[in-house]
Amino acid sequence: KLLLPLYCKQDIFIFYIQWLIFLLIGNTMKNTMLRKGLTIF
């Protein structure tokens, strides 16, 4: 199995970006729910 370093870095980078977006959306949704008086957790 040969893995290209560039491909691995790109893959990790994309995963990292998706994770950041997921956290951002999660925080936004949580804040919106709290403003409306609803609690998820």
PQR file with spaces between the fields and no chain letter, atoms N, CA, C, O and H, PARSE charges and radii, in Angstrom:
ATOM       1  N    LYS     1       0.841   -1.203    0.000 -0.4000 1.5000
ATOM       2  CA   LYS     1       0.000    0.000    0.000 -0.0000 2.0000
ATOM       3  C    LYS     1       0.873    1.248    0.000  0.5500 1.7000
ATOM       4  O    LYS     1       1.630    1.487    0.941 -0.5500 1.4000
ATOM       5  N    LEU     2       0.763    2.025   -1.042 -0.4000 1.5000
ATOM       6  CA   LEU     2       1.504    3.287   -1.098 -0.0000 2.0000
ATOM       7  C    LEU     2       0.519    4.444   -1.041  0.5500 1.7000
ATOM       8  O    LEU     2      -0.403    4.538   -1.852 -0.5500 1.4000
ATOM       9  H    LEU     2       0.148    1.831   -1.807  0.4000 1.0000
ATOM      10  N    LEU     3       0.729    5.308   -0.083 -0.4000 1.5000
ATOM      11  CA   LEU     3      -0.138    6.479    0.041 -0.0000 2.0000
ATOM      12  C    LEU     3       0.648    7.735   -0.273  0.5500 1.7000
ATOM      13  O    LEU     3       1.770    7.914    0.200 -0.5500 1.4000
ATOM      14  H    LEU     3       1.478    5.231    0.575  0.4000 1.0000
ATOM      15  N    LEU     4       0.054    8.600   -1.070 -0.4000 1.5000
ATOM      16  CA   LEU     4       0.718    9.854   -1.411 -0.0000 2.0000
ATOM      17  C    LEU     4       0.534   10.857   -0.274  0.5500 1.7000
ATOM      18  O    LEU     4      -0.589   11.090    0.173 -0.5500 1.4000
ATOM      19  H    LEU     4      -0.858    8.455   -1.455  0.4000 1.0000
ATOM      20  N    PRO     5       1.625   11.445    0.191 -0.5600 1.5000
ATOM      21  CA   PRO     5       1.561   12.420    1.292  0.2800 2.0000
ATOM      22  C    PRO     5       0.635   13.589    0.975  0.5500 1.7000
ATOM      23  O    PRO     5      -0.102   14.054    1.844 -0.5500 1.4000
ATOM      24  N    LEU     6       0.672   14.063   -0.266 -0.4000 1.5000
ATOM      25  CA   LEU     6      -0.149   15.201   -0.678 -0.0000 2.0000
ATOM      26  C    LEU     6      -1.631   14.845   -0.562  0.5500 1.7000
ATOM      27  O    LEU     6      -2.435   15.634   -0.064 -0.5500 1.4000
ATOM      28  H    LEU     6       1.270   13.685   -0.973  0.4000 1.0000
ATOM      29  N    TYR     7      -1.977   13.645   -1.029 -0.4000 1.5000
ATOM      30  CA   TYR     7      -3.366   13.200   -0.974 -0.0000 2.0000
ATOM      31  C    TYR     7      -3.832   13.097    0.479  0.5500 1.7000
ATOM      32  O    TYR     7      -4.940   13.513    0.820 -0.5500 1.4000
ATOM      33  H    TYR     7      -1.324   13.004   -1.434  0.4000 1.0000
ATOM      34  N    CYS     8      -2.966   12.535    1.328 -0.4000 1.5000
ATOM      35  CA   CYS     8      -3.306   12.379    2.741 -0.0000 2.0000
ATOM      36  C    CYS     8      -3.536   13.738    3.390  0.5500 1.7000
ATOM      37  O    CYS     8      -4.506   13.932    4.122 -0.5500 1.4000
ATOM      38  H    CYS     8      -2.067   12.197    1.052  0.4000 1.0000
ATOM      39  N    LYS     9      -2.635   14.675    3.113 -0.4000 1.5000
ATOM      40  CA   LYS     9      -2.760   16.018    3.684 -0.0000 2.0000
ATOM      41  C    LYS     9      -4.054   16.670    3.215  0.5500 1.7000
ATOM      42  O    LYS     9      -4.763   17.296    4.004 -0.5500 1.4000
ATOM      43  H    LYS     9      -1.847   14.517    2.518  0.4000 1.0000
ATOM      44  N    GLN    10      -4.358   16.523    1.933 -0.4000 1.5000
ATOM      45  CA   GLN    10      -5.566   17.126    1.374 -0.0000 2.0000
ATOM      46  C    GLN    10      -6.810   16.504    2.020  0.5500 1.7000
ATOM      47  O    GLN    10      -7.769   17.204    2.344 -0.5500 1.4000
ATOM      48  H    GLN    10      -3.782   16.016    1.293  0.4000 1.0000
ATOM      49  N    ASP    11      -6.778   15.188    2.199 -0.4000 1.5000
ATOM      50  CA   ASP    11      -7.900   14.471    2.788 -0.0000 2.0000
ATOM      51  C    ASP    11      -8.146   14.940    4.221  0.5500 1.7000
ATOM      52  O    ASP    11      -9.282   15.206    4.615 -0.5500 1.4000
ATOM      53  H    ASP    11      -5.999   14.619    1.936  0.4000 1.0000
ATOM      54  N    ILE    12      -7.062   15.037    4.992 -0.4000 1.5000
ATOM      55  CA   ILE    12      -7.156   15.489    6.381 -0.0000 2.0000
ATOM      56  C    ILE    12      -7.650   16.929    6.433  0.5500 1.7000
ATOM      57  O    ILE    12      -8.448   17.289    7.298 -0.5500 1.4000
ATOM      58  H    ILE    12      -6.140   14.821    4.672  0.4000 1.0000
ATOM      59  N    PHE    13      -7.168   17.752    5.501 -0.4000 1.5000
ATOM      60  CA   PHE    13      -7.563   19.162    5.441 -0.0000 2.0000
ATOM      61  C    PHE    13      -9.061   19.294    5.192  0.5500 1.7000
ATOM      62  O    PHE    13      -9.741   20.073    5.859 -0.5500 1.4000
ATOM      63  H    PHE    13      -6.520   17.460    4.798  0.4000 1.0000
ATOM      64  N    ILE    14      -9.575   18.523    4.221 -0.4000 1.5000
ATOM      65  CA   ILE    14     -11.003   18.553    3.891 -0.0000 2.0000
ATOM      66  C    ILE    14     -11.829   18.096    5.092  0.5500 1.7000
ATOM      67  O    ILE    14     -12.855   18.692    5.419 -0.5500 1.4000
ATOM      68  H    ILE    14      -9.022   17.890    3.680  0.4000 1.0000
ATOM      69  N    PHE    15     -11.360   17.016    5.748 -0.4000 1.5000
ATOM      70  CA   PHE    15     -12.052   16.500    6.926 -0.0000 2.0000
ATOM      71  C    PHE    15     -12.084   17.557    8.023  0.5500 1.7000
ATOM      72  O    PHE    15     -13.101   17.732    8.694 -0.5500 1.4000
ATOM      73  H    PHE    15     -10.526   16.532    5.481  0.4000 1.0000
ATOM      74  N    TYR    16     -10.963   18.264    8.205 -0.4000 1.5000
ATOM      75  CA   TYR    16     -10.842   19.309    9.227 -0.0000 2.0000
ATOM      76  C    TYR    16     -11.816   20.453    8.955  0.5500 1.7000
ATOM      77  O    TYR    16     -12.480   20.948    9.866 -0.5500 1.4000
ATOM      78  H    TYR    16     -10.136   18.122    7.660  0.4000 1.0000
ATOM      79  N    ILE    17     -11.890   20.868    7.680 -0.4000 1.5000
ATOM      80  CA   ILE    17     -12.807   21.948    7.283 -0.0000 2.0000
ATOM      81  C    ILE    17     -14.257   21.541    7.555  0.5500 1.7000
ATOM      82  O    ILE    17     -15.043   22.332    8.075 -0.5500 1.4000
ATOM      83  H    ILE    17     -11.350   20.467    6.940  0.4000 1.0000
ATOM      84  N    GLN    18     -14.603   20.296    7.198 -0.4000 1.5000
ATOM      85  CA   GLN    18     -15.960   19.806    7.408 -0.0000 2.0000
ATOM      86  C    GLN    18     -16.296   19.774    8.896  0.5500 1.7000
ATOM      87  O    GLN    18     -17.417   20.093    9.293 -0.5500 1.4000
ATOM      88  H    GLN    18     -13.963   19.654    6.776  0.4000 1.0000
ATOM      89  N    TRP    19     -15.313   19.386    9.721 -0.4000 1.5000
ATOM      90  CA   TRP    19     -15.511   19.320   11.165 -0.0000 2.0000
ATOM      91  C    TRP    19     -15.759   20.717   11.735  0.5500 1.7000
ATOM      92  O    TRP    19     -16.627   20.904   12.588 -0.5500 1.4000
ATOM      93  H    TRP    19     -14.402   19.127    9.399  0.4000 1.0000
ATOM      94  N    LEU    20     -14.977   21.710   11.247 -0.4000 1.5000
ATOM      95  CA   LEU    20     -15.144   23.096   11.704 -0.0000 2.0000
ATOM      96  C    LEU    20     -16.529   23.618   11.343  0.5500 1.7000
ATOM      97  O    LEU    20     -17.191   24.260   12.158 -0.5500 1.4000
ATOM      98  H    LEU    20     -14.273   21.559   10.554  0.4000 1.0000
ATOM      99  N    ILE    21     -16.968   23.337   10.101 -0.4000 1.5000
ATOM     100  CA   ILE    21     -18.288   23.779    9.643 -0.0000 2.0000
ATOM     101  C    ILE    21     -19.378   23.127   10.493  0.5500 1.7000
ATOM     102  O    ILE    21     -20.357   23.772   10.869 -0.5500 1.4000
ATOM     103  H    ILE    21     -16.430   22.815    9.438  0.4000 1.0000
ATOM     104  N    PHE    22     -19.193   21.830   10.790 -0.4000 1.5000
ATOM     105  CA   PHE    22     -20.151   21.091   11.611 -0.0000 2.0000
ATOM     106  C    PHE    22     -20.271   21.723   12.997  0.5500 1.7000
ATOM     107  O    PHE    22     -21.376   21.903   13.507 -0.5500 1.4000
ATOM     108  H    PHE    22     -18.397   21.306   10.484  0.4000 1.0000
ATOM     109  N    LEU    23     -19.127   22.059   13.604 -0.4000 1.5000
ATOM     110  CA   LEU    23     -19.127   22.686   14.928 -0.0000 2.0000
ATOM     111  C    LEU    23     -19.790   24.053   14.875  0.5500 1.7000
ATOM     112  O    LEU    23     -20.549   24.420   15.772 -0.5500 1.4000
ATOM     113  H    LEU    23     -18.229   21.912   13.189  0.4000 1.0000
ATOM     114  N    LEU    24     -19.497   24.807   13.812 -0.4000 1.5000
ATOM     115  CA   LEU    24     -20.050   26.151   13.656 -0.0000 2.0000
ATOM     116  C    LEU    24     -21.572   26.093   13.551  0.5500 1.7000
ATOM     117  O    LEU    24     -22.277   26.852   14.216 -0.5500 1.4000
ATOM     118  H    LEU    24     -18.881   24.508   13.083  0.4000 1.0000
ATOM     119  N    ILE    25     -22.075   25.182   12.708 -0.4000 1.5000
ATOM     120  CA   ILE    25     -23.520   25.021   12.529 -0.0000 2.0000
ATOM     121  C    ILE    25     -24.159   24.561   13.839  0.5500 1.7000
ATOM     122  O    ILE    25     -25.241   25.019   14.207 -0.5500 1.4000
ATOM     123  H    ILE    25     -21.503   24.565   12.168  0.4000 1.0000
ATOM     124  N    GLY    26     -23.478   23.650   14.539 -0.4000 1.5000
ATOM     125  CA   GLY    26     -23.980   23.141   15.815 -0.0000 2.0000
ATOM     126  C    GLY    26     -24.123   24.251   16.833  0.5500 1.7000
ATOM     127  O    GLY    26     -25.141   24.340   17.520 -0.5500 1.4000
ATOM     128  H    GLY    26     -22.599   23.278   14.240  0.4000 1.0000
ATOM     129  N    ASN    27     -23.106   25.104   16.937 -0.4000 1.5000
ATOM     130  CA   ASN    27     -23.143   26.224   17.881 -0.0000 2.0000
ATOM     131  C    ASN    27     -24.245   27.209   17.513  0.5500 1.7000
ATOM     132  O    ASN    27     -24.959   27.702   18.386 -0.5500 1.4000
ATOM     133  H    ASN    27     -22.279   25.032   16.379  0.4000 1.0000
ATOM     134  N    THR    28     -24.383   27.493   16.225 -0.4000 1.5000
ATOM     135  CA   THR    28     -25.406   28.432   15.757 -0.0000 2.0000
ATOM     136  C    THR    28     -26.802   27.911   16.088  0.5500 1.7000
ATOM     137  O    THR    28     -27.654   28.657   16.571 -0.5500 1.4000
ATOM     138  H    THR    28     -23.803   27.092   15.516  0.4000 1.0000
ATOM     139  N    MET    29     -27.025   26.629   15.825 -0.4000 1.5000
ATOM     140  CA   MET    29     -28.326   26.022   16.100 -0.0000 2.0000
ATOM     141  C    MET    29     -28.621   26.046   17.595  0.5500 1.7000
ATOM     142  O    MET    29     -29.738   26.351   18.012 -0.5500 1.4000
ATOM     143  H    MET    29     -26.333   26.023   15.433  0.4000 1.0000
ATOM     144  N    LYS    30     -27.597   25.719   18.407 -0.4000 1.5000
ATOM     145  CA   LYS    30     -27.762   25.687   19.855 -0.0000 2.0000
ATOM     146  C    LYS    30     -28.119   27.076   20.385  0.5500 1.7000
ATOM     147  O    LYS    30     -29.007   27.218   21.225 -0.5500 1.4000
ATOM     148  H    LYS    30     -26.689   25.471   18.068  0.4000 1.0000
ATOM     149  N    ASN    31     -27.421   28.097   19.887 -0.4000 1.5000
ATOM     150  CA   ASN    31     -27.685   29.470   20.310 -0.0000 2.0000
ATOM     151  C    ASN    31     -29.091   29.907   19.915  0.5500 1.7000
ATOM     152  O    ASN    31     -29.781   30.574   20.686 -0.5500 1.4000
ATOM     153  H    ASN    31     -26.699   27.981   19.204  0.4000 1.0000
ATOM     154  N    THR    32     -29.511   29.525   18.704 -0.4000 1.5000
ATOM     155  CA   THR    32     -30.851   29.875   18.231 -0.0000 2.0000
ATOM     156  C    THR    32     -31.909   29.222   19.118  0.5500 1.7000
ATOM     157  O    THR    32     -32.902   29.853   19.482 -0.5500 1.4000
ATOM     158  H    THR    32     -28.951   28.983   18.078  0.4000 1.0000
ATOM     159  N    MET    33     -31.687   27.951   19.463 -0.4000 1.5000
ATOM     160  CA   MET    33     -32.624   27.224   20.315 -0.0000 2.0000
ATOM     161  C    MET    33     -32.702   27.878   21.695  0.5500 1.7000
ATOM     162  O    MET    33     -33.782   28.005   22.272 -0.5500 1.4000
ATOM     163  H    MET    33     -30.881   27.439   19.168  0.4000 1.0000
ATOM     164  N    LEU    34     -31.539   28.291   22.218 -0.4000 1.5000
ATOM     165  CA   LEU    34     -31.508   28.918   23.541 -0.0000 2.0000
ATOM     166  C    LEU    34     -32.249   30.244   23.519  0.5500 1.7000
ATOM     167  O    LEU    34     -32.917   30.606   24.488 -0.5500 1.4000
ATOM     168  H    LEU    34     -30.662   28.187   21.749  0.4000 1.0000
ATOM     169  N    ARG    35     -32.130   30.968   22.411 -0.4000 1.5000
ATOM     170  CA   ARG    35     -32.821   32.257   22.295 -0.0000 2.0000
ATOM     171  C    ARG    35     -34.338   32.046   22.270  0.5500 1.7000
ATOM     172  O    ARG    35     -35.100   32.870   22.778 -0.5500 1.4000
ATOM     173  H    ARG    35     -31.588   30.675   21.624  0.4000 1.0000
ATOM     174  N    LYS    36     -34.759   30.937   21.674 -0.4000 1.5000
ATOM     175  CA   LYS    36     -36.192   30.648   21.577 -0.0000 2.0000
ATOM     176  C    LYS    36     -36.720   30.024   22.869  0.5500 1.7000
ATOM     177  O    LYS    36     -37.924   29.818   23.022 -0.5500 1.4000
ATOM     178  H    LYS    36     -34.141   30.268   21.261  0.4000 1.0000
ATOM     179  N    GLY    37     -35.810   29.727   23.791 -0.4000 1.5000
ATOM     180  CA   GLY    37     -36.235   29.178   25.080 -0.0000 2.0000
ATOM     181  C    GLY    37     -36.304   27.664   25.083  0.5500 1.7000
ATOM     182  O    GLY    37     -36.877   27.070   25.996 -0.5500 1.4000
ATOM     183  H    GLY    37     -34.832   29.895   23.667  0.4000 1.0000
ATOM     184  N    LEU    38     -35.723   27.031   24.069 -0.4000 1.5000
ATOM     185  CA   LEU    38     -35.708   25.571   24.018 -0.0000 2.0000
ATOM     186  C    LEU    38     -34.315   25.075   24.368  0.5500 1.7000
ATOM     187  O    LEU    38     -33.316   25.668   23.960 -0.5500 1.4000
ATOM     188  H    LEU    38     -35.257   27.513   23.327  0.4000 1.0000
ATOM     189  N    THR    39     -34.251   23.986   25.123 -0.4000 1.5000
ATOM     190  CA   THR    39     -32.950   23.420   25.479 -0.0000 2.0000
ATOM     191  C    THR    39     -32.838   22.017   24.909  0.5500 1.7000
ATOM     192  O    THR    39     -33.709   21.173   25.121 -0.5500 1.4000
ATOM     193  H    THR    39     -35.062   23.504   25.454  0.4000 1.0000
ATOM     194  N    ILE    40     -31.746   21.779   24.177 -0.4000 1.5000
ATOM     195  CA   ILE    40     -31.517   20.461   23.587 -0.0000 2.0000
ATOM     196  C    ILE    40     -30.899   19.544   24.632  0.5500 1.7000
ATOM     197  O    ILE    40     -31.307   18.394   24.799 -0.5500 1.4000
ATOM     198  H    ILE    40     -31.038   22.464   24.004  0.4000 1.0000
ATOM     199  N    PHE    41     -29.897   20.087   25.335 -0.4000 1.5000
ATOM     200  CA   PHE    41     -29.173   19.251   26.300 -0.0000 2.0000
ATOM     201  C    PHE    41     -29.751   19.453   27.702  0.5500 1.7000
ATOM     202  O    PHE    41     -29.279   18.838   28.659 -0.5500 1.4000
ATOM     203  H    PHE    41     -29.565   21.020   25.199  0.4000 1.0000
